Coordinates of C-alpha atoms and ligand atoms in Angstrom, one line a residue:
X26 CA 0.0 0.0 0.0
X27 CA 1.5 3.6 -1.0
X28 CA 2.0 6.6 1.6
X29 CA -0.7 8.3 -0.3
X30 CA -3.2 5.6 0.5
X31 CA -2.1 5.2 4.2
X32 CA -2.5 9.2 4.4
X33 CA -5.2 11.7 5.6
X34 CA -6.0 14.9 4.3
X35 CA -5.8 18.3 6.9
X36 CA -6.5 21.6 5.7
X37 CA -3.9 24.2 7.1
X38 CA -5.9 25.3 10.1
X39 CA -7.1 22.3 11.2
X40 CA -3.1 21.3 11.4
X41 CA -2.2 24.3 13.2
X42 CA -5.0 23.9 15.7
X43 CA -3.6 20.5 16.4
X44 CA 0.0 21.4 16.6
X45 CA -1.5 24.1 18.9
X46 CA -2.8 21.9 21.7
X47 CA 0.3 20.2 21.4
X48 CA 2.4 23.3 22.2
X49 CA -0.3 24.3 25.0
X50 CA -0.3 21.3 26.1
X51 CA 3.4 20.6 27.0
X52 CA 3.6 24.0 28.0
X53 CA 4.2 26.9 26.0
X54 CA 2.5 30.2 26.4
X55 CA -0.5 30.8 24.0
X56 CA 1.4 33.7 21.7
X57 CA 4.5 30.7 21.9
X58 CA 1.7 28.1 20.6
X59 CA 0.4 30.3 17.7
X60 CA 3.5 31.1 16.4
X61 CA 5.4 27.8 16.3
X62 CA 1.9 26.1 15.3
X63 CA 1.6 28.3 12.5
X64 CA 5.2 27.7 11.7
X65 CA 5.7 24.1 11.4
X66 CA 2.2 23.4 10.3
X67 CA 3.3 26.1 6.7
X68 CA 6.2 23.9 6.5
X69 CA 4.2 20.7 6.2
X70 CA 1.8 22.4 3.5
X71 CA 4.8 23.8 1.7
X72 CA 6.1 20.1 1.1
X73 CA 9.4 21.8 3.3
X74 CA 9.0 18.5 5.1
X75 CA 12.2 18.5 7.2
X76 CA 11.0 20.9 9.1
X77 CA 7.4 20.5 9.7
X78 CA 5.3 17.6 12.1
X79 CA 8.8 15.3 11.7
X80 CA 9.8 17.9 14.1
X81 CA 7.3 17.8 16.7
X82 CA 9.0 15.2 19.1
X83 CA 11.8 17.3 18.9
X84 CA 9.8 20.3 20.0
X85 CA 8.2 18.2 22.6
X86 CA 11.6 16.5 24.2
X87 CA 13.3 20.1 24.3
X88 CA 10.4 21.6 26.2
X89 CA 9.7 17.9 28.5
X90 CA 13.7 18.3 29.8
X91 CA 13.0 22.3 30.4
X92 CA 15.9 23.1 27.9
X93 CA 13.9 25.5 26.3
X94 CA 11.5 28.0 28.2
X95 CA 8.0 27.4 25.8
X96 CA 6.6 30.8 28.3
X97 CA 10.1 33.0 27.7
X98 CA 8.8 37.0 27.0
X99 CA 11.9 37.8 24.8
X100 CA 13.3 41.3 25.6
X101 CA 13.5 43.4 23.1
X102 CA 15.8 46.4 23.0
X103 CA 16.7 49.4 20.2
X104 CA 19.9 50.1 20.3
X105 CA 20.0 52.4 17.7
X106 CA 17.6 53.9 15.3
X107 CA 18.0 51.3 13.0
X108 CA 19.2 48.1 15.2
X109 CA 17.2 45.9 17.5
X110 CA 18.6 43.8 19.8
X111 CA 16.5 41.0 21.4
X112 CA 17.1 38.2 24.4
X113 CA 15.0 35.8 23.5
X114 CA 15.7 34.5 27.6
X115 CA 16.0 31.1 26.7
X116 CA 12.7 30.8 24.3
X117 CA 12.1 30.2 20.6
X118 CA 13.2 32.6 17.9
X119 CA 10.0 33.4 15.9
X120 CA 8.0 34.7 18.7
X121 CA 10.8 36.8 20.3
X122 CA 11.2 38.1 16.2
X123 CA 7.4 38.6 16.3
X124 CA 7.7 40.4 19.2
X125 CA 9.9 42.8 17.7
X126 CA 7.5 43.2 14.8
X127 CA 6.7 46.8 15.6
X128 CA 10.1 47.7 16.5
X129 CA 11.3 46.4 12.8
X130 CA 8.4 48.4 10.7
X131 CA 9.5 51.8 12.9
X132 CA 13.4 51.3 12.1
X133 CA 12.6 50.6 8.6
X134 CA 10.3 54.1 8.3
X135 CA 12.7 55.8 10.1
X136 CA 15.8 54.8 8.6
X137 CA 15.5 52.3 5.8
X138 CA 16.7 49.2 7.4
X139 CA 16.6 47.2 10.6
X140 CA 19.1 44.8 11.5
X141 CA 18.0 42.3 14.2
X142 CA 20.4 40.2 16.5
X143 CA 19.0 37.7 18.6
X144 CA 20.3 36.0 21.3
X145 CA 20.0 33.0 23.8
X146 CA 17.1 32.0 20.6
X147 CA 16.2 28.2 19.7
X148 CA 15.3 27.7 16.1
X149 CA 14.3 24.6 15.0
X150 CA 12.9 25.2 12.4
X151 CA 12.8 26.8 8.2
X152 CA 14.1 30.2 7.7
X153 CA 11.6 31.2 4.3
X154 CA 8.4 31.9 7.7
X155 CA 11.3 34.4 8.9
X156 CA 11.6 36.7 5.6
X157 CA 9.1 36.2 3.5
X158 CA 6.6 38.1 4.7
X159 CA 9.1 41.4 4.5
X160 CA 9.2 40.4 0.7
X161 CA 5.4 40.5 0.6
X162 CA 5.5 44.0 2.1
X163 CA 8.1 45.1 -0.4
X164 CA 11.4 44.7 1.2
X165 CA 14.4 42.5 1.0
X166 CA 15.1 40.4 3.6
X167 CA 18.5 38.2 4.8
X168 CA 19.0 35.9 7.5
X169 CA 21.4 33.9 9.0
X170 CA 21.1 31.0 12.0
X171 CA 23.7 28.9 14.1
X172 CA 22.9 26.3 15.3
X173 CA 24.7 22.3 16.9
X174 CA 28.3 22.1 16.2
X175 CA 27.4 18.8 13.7
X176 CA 29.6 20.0 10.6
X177 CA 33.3 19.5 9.8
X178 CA 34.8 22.4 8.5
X179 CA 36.5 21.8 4.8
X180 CA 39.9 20.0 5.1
X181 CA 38.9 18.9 9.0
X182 CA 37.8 16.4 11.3
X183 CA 35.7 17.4 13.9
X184 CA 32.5 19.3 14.0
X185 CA 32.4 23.3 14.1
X186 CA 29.8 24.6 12.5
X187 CA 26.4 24.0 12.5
X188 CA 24.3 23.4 9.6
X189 CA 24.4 27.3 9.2
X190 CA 21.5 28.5 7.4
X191 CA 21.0 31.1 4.7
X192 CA 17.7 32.7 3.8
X193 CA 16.7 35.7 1.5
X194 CA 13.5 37.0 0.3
X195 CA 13.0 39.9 -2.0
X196 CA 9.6 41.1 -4.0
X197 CA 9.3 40.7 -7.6
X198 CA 6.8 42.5 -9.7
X199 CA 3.8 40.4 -11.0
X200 CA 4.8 37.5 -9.2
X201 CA 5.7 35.8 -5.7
X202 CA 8.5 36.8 -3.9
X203 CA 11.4 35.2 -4.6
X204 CA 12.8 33.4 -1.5
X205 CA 15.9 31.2 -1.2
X206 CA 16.4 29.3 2.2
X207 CA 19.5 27.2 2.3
X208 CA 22.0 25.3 4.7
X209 CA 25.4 25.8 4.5
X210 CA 26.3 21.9 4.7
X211 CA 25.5 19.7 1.8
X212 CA 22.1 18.7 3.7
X213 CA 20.2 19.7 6.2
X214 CA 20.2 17.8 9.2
X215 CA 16.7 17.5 9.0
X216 CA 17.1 15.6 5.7
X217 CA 19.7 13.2 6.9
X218 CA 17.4 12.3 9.6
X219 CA 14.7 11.2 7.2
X220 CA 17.1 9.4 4.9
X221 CA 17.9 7.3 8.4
X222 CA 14.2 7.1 9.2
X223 CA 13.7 5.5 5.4
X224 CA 17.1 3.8 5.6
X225 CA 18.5 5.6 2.1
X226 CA 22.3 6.2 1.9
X227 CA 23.3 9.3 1.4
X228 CA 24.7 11.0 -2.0
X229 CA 28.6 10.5 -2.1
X230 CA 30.4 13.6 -0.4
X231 CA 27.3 14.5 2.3
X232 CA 29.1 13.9 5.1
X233 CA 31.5 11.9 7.8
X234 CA 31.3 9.2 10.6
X235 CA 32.7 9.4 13.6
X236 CA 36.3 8.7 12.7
X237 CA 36.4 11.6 10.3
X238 CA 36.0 8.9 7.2
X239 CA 33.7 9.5 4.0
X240 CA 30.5 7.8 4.7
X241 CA 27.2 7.1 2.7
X242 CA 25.4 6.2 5.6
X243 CA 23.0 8.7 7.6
X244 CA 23.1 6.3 10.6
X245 CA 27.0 7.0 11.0
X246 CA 26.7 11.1 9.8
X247 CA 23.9 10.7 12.7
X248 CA 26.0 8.6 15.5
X249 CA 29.1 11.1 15.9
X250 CA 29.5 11.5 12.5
X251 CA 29.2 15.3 10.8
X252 CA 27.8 16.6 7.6
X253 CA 30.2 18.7 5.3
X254 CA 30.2 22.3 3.8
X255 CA 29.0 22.9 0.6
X256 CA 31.2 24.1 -2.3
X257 CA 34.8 22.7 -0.6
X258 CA 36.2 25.8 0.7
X259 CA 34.1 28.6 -0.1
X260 CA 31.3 27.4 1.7
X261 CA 33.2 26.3 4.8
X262 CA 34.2 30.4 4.4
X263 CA 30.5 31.2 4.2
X264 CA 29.5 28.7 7.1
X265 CA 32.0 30.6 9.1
X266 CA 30.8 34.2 8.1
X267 CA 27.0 32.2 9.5
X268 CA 28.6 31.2 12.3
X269 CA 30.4 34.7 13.8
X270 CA 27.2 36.6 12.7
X271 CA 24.6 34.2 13.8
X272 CA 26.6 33.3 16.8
X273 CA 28.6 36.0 18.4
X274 CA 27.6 39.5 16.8
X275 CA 24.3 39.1 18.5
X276 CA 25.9 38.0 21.8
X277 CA 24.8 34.6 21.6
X278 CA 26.6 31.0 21.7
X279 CA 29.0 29.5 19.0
X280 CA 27.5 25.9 18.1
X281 CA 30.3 24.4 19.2
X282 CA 29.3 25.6 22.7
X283 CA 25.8 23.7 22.9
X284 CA 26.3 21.2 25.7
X285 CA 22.3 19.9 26.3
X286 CA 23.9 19.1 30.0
X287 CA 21.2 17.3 31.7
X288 CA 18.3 17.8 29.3
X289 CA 18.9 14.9 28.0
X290 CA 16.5 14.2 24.8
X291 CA 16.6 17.7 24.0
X292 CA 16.9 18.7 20.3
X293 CA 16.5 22.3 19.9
X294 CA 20.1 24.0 19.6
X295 CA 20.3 27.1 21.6
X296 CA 22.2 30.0 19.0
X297 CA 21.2 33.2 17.6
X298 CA 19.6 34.4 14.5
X299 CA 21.0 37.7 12.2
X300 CA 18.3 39.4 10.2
X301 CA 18.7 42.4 8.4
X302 CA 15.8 44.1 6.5
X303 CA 16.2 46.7 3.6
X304 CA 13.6 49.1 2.1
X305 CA 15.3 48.7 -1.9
X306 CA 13.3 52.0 -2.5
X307 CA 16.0 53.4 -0.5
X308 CA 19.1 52.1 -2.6
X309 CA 18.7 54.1 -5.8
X310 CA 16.1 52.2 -7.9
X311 CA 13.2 53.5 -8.5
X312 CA 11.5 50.1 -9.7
X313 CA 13.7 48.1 -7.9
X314 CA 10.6 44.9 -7.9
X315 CA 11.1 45.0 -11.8
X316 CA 14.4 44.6 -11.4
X317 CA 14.2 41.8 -9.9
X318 CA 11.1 40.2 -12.3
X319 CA 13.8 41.2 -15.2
X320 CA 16.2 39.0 -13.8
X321 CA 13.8 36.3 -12.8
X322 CA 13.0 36.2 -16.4
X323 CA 16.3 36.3 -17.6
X324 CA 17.3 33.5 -15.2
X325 CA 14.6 31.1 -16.7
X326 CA 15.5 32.5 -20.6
X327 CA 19.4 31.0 -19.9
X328 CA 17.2 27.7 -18.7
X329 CA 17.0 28.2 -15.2
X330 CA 14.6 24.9 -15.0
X331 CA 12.9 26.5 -11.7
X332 CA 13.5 29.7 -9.5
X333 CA 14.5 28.7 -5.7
X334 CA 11.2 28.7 -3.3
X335 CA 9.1 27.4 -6.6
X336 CA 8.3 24.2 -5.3
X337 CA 7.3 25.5 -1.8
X338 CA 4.2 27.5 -3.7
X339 CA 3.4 24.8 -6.1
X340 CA 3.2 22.6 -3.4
X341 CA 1.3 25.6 -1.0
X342 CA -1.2 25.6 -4.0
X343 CA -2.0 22.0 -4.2
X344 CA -2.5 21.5 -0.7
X345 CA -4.5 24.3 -0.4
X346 CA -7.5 22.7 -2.5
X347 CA -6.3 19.0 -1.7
X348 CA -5.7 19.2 2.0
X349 CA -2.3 18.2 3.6
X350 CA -1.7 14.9 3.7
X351 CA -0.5 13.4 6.8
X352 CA 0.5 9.0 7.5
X353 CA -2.1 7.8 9.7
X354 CA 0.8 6.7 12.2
X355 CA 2.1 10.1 12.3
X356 CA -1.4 11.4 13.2
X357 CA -1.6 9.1 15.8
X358 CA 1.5 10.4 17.1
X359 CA 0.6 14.0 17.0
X360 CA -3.1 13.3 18.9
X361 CA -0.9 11.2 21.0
X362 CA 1.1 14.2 22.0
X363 CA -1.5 16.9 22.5
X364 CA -2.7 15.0 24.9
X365 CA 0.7 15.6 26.6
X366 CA 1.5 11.9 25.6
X367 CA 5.5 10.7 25.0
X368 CA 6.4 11.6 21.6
X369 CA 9.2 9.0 20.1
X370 CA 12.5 10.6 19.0
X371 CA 12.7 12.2 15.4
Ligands
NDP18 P1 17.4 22.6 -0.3 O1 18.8 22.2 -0.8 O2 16.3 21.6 -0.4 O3 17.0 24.0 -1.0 C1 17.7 25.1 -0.9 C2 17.1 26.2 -1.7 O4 17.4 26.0 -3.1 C3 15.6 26.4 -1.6 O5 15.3 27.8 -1.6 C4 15.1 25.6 -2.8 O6 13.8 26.1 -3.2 C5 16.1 25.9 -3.8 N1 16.2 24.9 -4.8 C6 16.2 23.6 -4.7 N2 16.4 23.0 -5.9 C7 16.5 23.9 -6.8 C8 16.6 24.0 -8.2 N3 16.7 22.9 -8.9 N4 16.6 25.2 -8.9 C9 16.5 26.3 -8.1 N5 16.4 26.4 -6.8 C10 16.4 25.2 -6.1 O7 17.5 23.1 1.2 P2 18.5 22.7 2.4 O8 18.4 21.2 2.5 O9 19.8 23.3 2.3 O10 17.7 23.3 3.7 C11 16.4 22.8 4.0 C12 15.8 23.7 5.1 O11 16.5 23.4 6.3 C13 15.8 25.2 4.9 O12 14.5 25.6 5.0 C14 16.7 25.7 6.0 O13 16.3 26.9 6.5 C15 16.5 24.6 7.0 N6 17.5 24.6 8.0 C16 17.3 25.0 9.3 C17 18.2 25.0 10.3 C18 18.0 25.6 11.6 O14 19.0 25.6 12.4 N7 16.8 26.1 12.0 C19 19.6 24.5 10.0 C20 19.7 24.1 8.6 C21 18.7 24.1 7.7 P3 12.5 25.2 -2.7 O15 12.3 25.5 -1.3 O16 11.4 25.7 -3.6 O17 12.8 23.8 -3.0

């Protein structure tokens, strides 16, 4: 029997109401639940499956061990007219960036751009939720997350970085923005986990086991292996430009500095998060959104196949009309869990 046929069908705020309780119910304040609810249940409906349900035991253990406050009230300070400095005291980073929300739209009228460093942040999840909607109100948007030390820098043996996300969002004219979310490893961690969960080796070069040798196997990258920087060298440089801006310009921890102590189980790696927002009507250009459609085009002219962040609406599109579809056991396990059930590891 197929996955399909084992699956049901969730519209997106059913889901989110369900990954609410969850949140409620292991803890989390309300404006926590919303947030992350919201969060991981547009992952699943974008098909950006790494990081939606899959992740809900993970969620669940950090918040069970008390590694992660789910009630934290993030502080949020301006520094300077245009830069915003926020403690998210232990909690998750997308409600202490929502809580800055206001803070961001006044630096951007006052000066053009807000930069936003937070620290003492858990993100666990996607970075397109973070910037797209700044592209959707006509602004360009870059981020940058640390995260566990559980990649080998290029040439070495041990872990340093983290898988060291990328994301950017900017408007195009006519169309949706165009968002590109990336890790700086080969993979996500995310995906190497599946790969274990559906026992698939991995494509040749992904990552390392624990003795620093070339492996194929996500069970050994998993069990004290590491993955490896993209692009040899260059994106081991860009994994360390992640890691200083991510990590220590907002005051936060270096991966590398994670130890989950006693919480054992935990998952969610405690780091900081870089965004920097731009009003482009600020640069120079006048029609700076056409710009961007002109090089879209021209992109998909030279034979571009697909611009980065296409699958995510195709897939936002289907599931819209079709539903979500979730595996019945994975249901099980979510109803399981909002009723503040065990979750099994992810
Ligand atoms: P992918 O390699 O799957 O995709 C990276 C980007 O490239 C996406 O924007 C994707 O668009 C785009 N893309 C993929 N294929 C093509 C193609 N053929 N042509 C043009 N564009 C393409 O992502 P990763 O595995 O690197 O990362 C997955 C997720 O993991 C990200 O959302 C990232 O934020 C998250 N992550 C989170 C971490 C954390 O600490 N919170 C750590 C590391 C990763 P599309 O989305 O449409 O496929």
């Amino acid at each position: 029997m197929t996955d399909e046929l084992l699956a049901v069908r969730m519209d997106f705020d059913e889901l989110v109401l369900l990954l609410r309780k969850i949140f409620i119910s292991h803890g989390t304040s309300a404006f926590v639940a919303d947030i992350l609810a919201a969060n991981c249940a547009g992952c699943e409906r974008d098909g950006a499956l790494s990081h939606g349900i899959f992740r809900m035991p993970g969620y669940v253990a950090s918040l069970k061990t008390g590694w992660v406050d789910g009630r934290a009230d993030a502080e949020v300070s301006l520094v300077s007219p245009s830069f915003i400095r926020i403690d998210a005291c232990n909690g998750f980073a997308q409600p202490a960036l929502a809580a800055a929300a206001g803070a961001i739209d006044e630096a951007i009228e006052r000066t053009g751009v807000a930069v936003v460093a937070i620290r003492n942040s858990h993100h666990f999840s996607a970075l397109w939720p973070d910037v797209e909607p700044f592209a959707r109100k006509g602004l360009v948007a870059i981020s940058f997350v640390n995260g566990l030390a559980n990649v080998v820098p290029h040439g070495g043996h041990t872990a340093v970085f983290g898988t060291n996300p990328i994301a950017f969002a900017t408007p195009v004219a006519d169309a949706e923005p165009l968002v590109v979310d990336q890790a700086t490893s080969v993979m996500a961690n995310g995906e190497v986990r599946l790969h274990a969960l559906d026992n698939q080796p991995l494509p040749p070069g992904t990552g390392v086991d624990s003795s620093g040798a070339a492996t194929t196997d996500p069970h050994a990258v998993l069990a004290g292996g590491a993955l490896n920087t993209f692009g040899g060298y260059k994106g081991s440089s860009i994994a360390l430009m992640v890691e200083l801006l991510a990590g220590a310009l907002t005051g936060g921890q270096l991966s590398f500095e994670n130890d989950f102590g006693h919480c054992v189980g935990a998952q969610t790696p405690k780091a900081g998060q870089l965004l920097i927002v731009i009003d482009p009507d600020r640069g120079g250009s006048t029609d700076f959104s056409q710009r961007a459609a002109l090089l879209c085009k021209h992109l998909v002219e030279a034979g571009q196949d697909r611009l980065p962040g296409a699958r995510r609406y195709k897939n936002r599109h289907t599931t819209q009309t079709s539903g979500i579809p979730i595996a019945k056991n994975a249901l099980s396990e979510l109803l399981q869990m909002a009723t503040g059930g065990a979750a099994s590891s992810s």
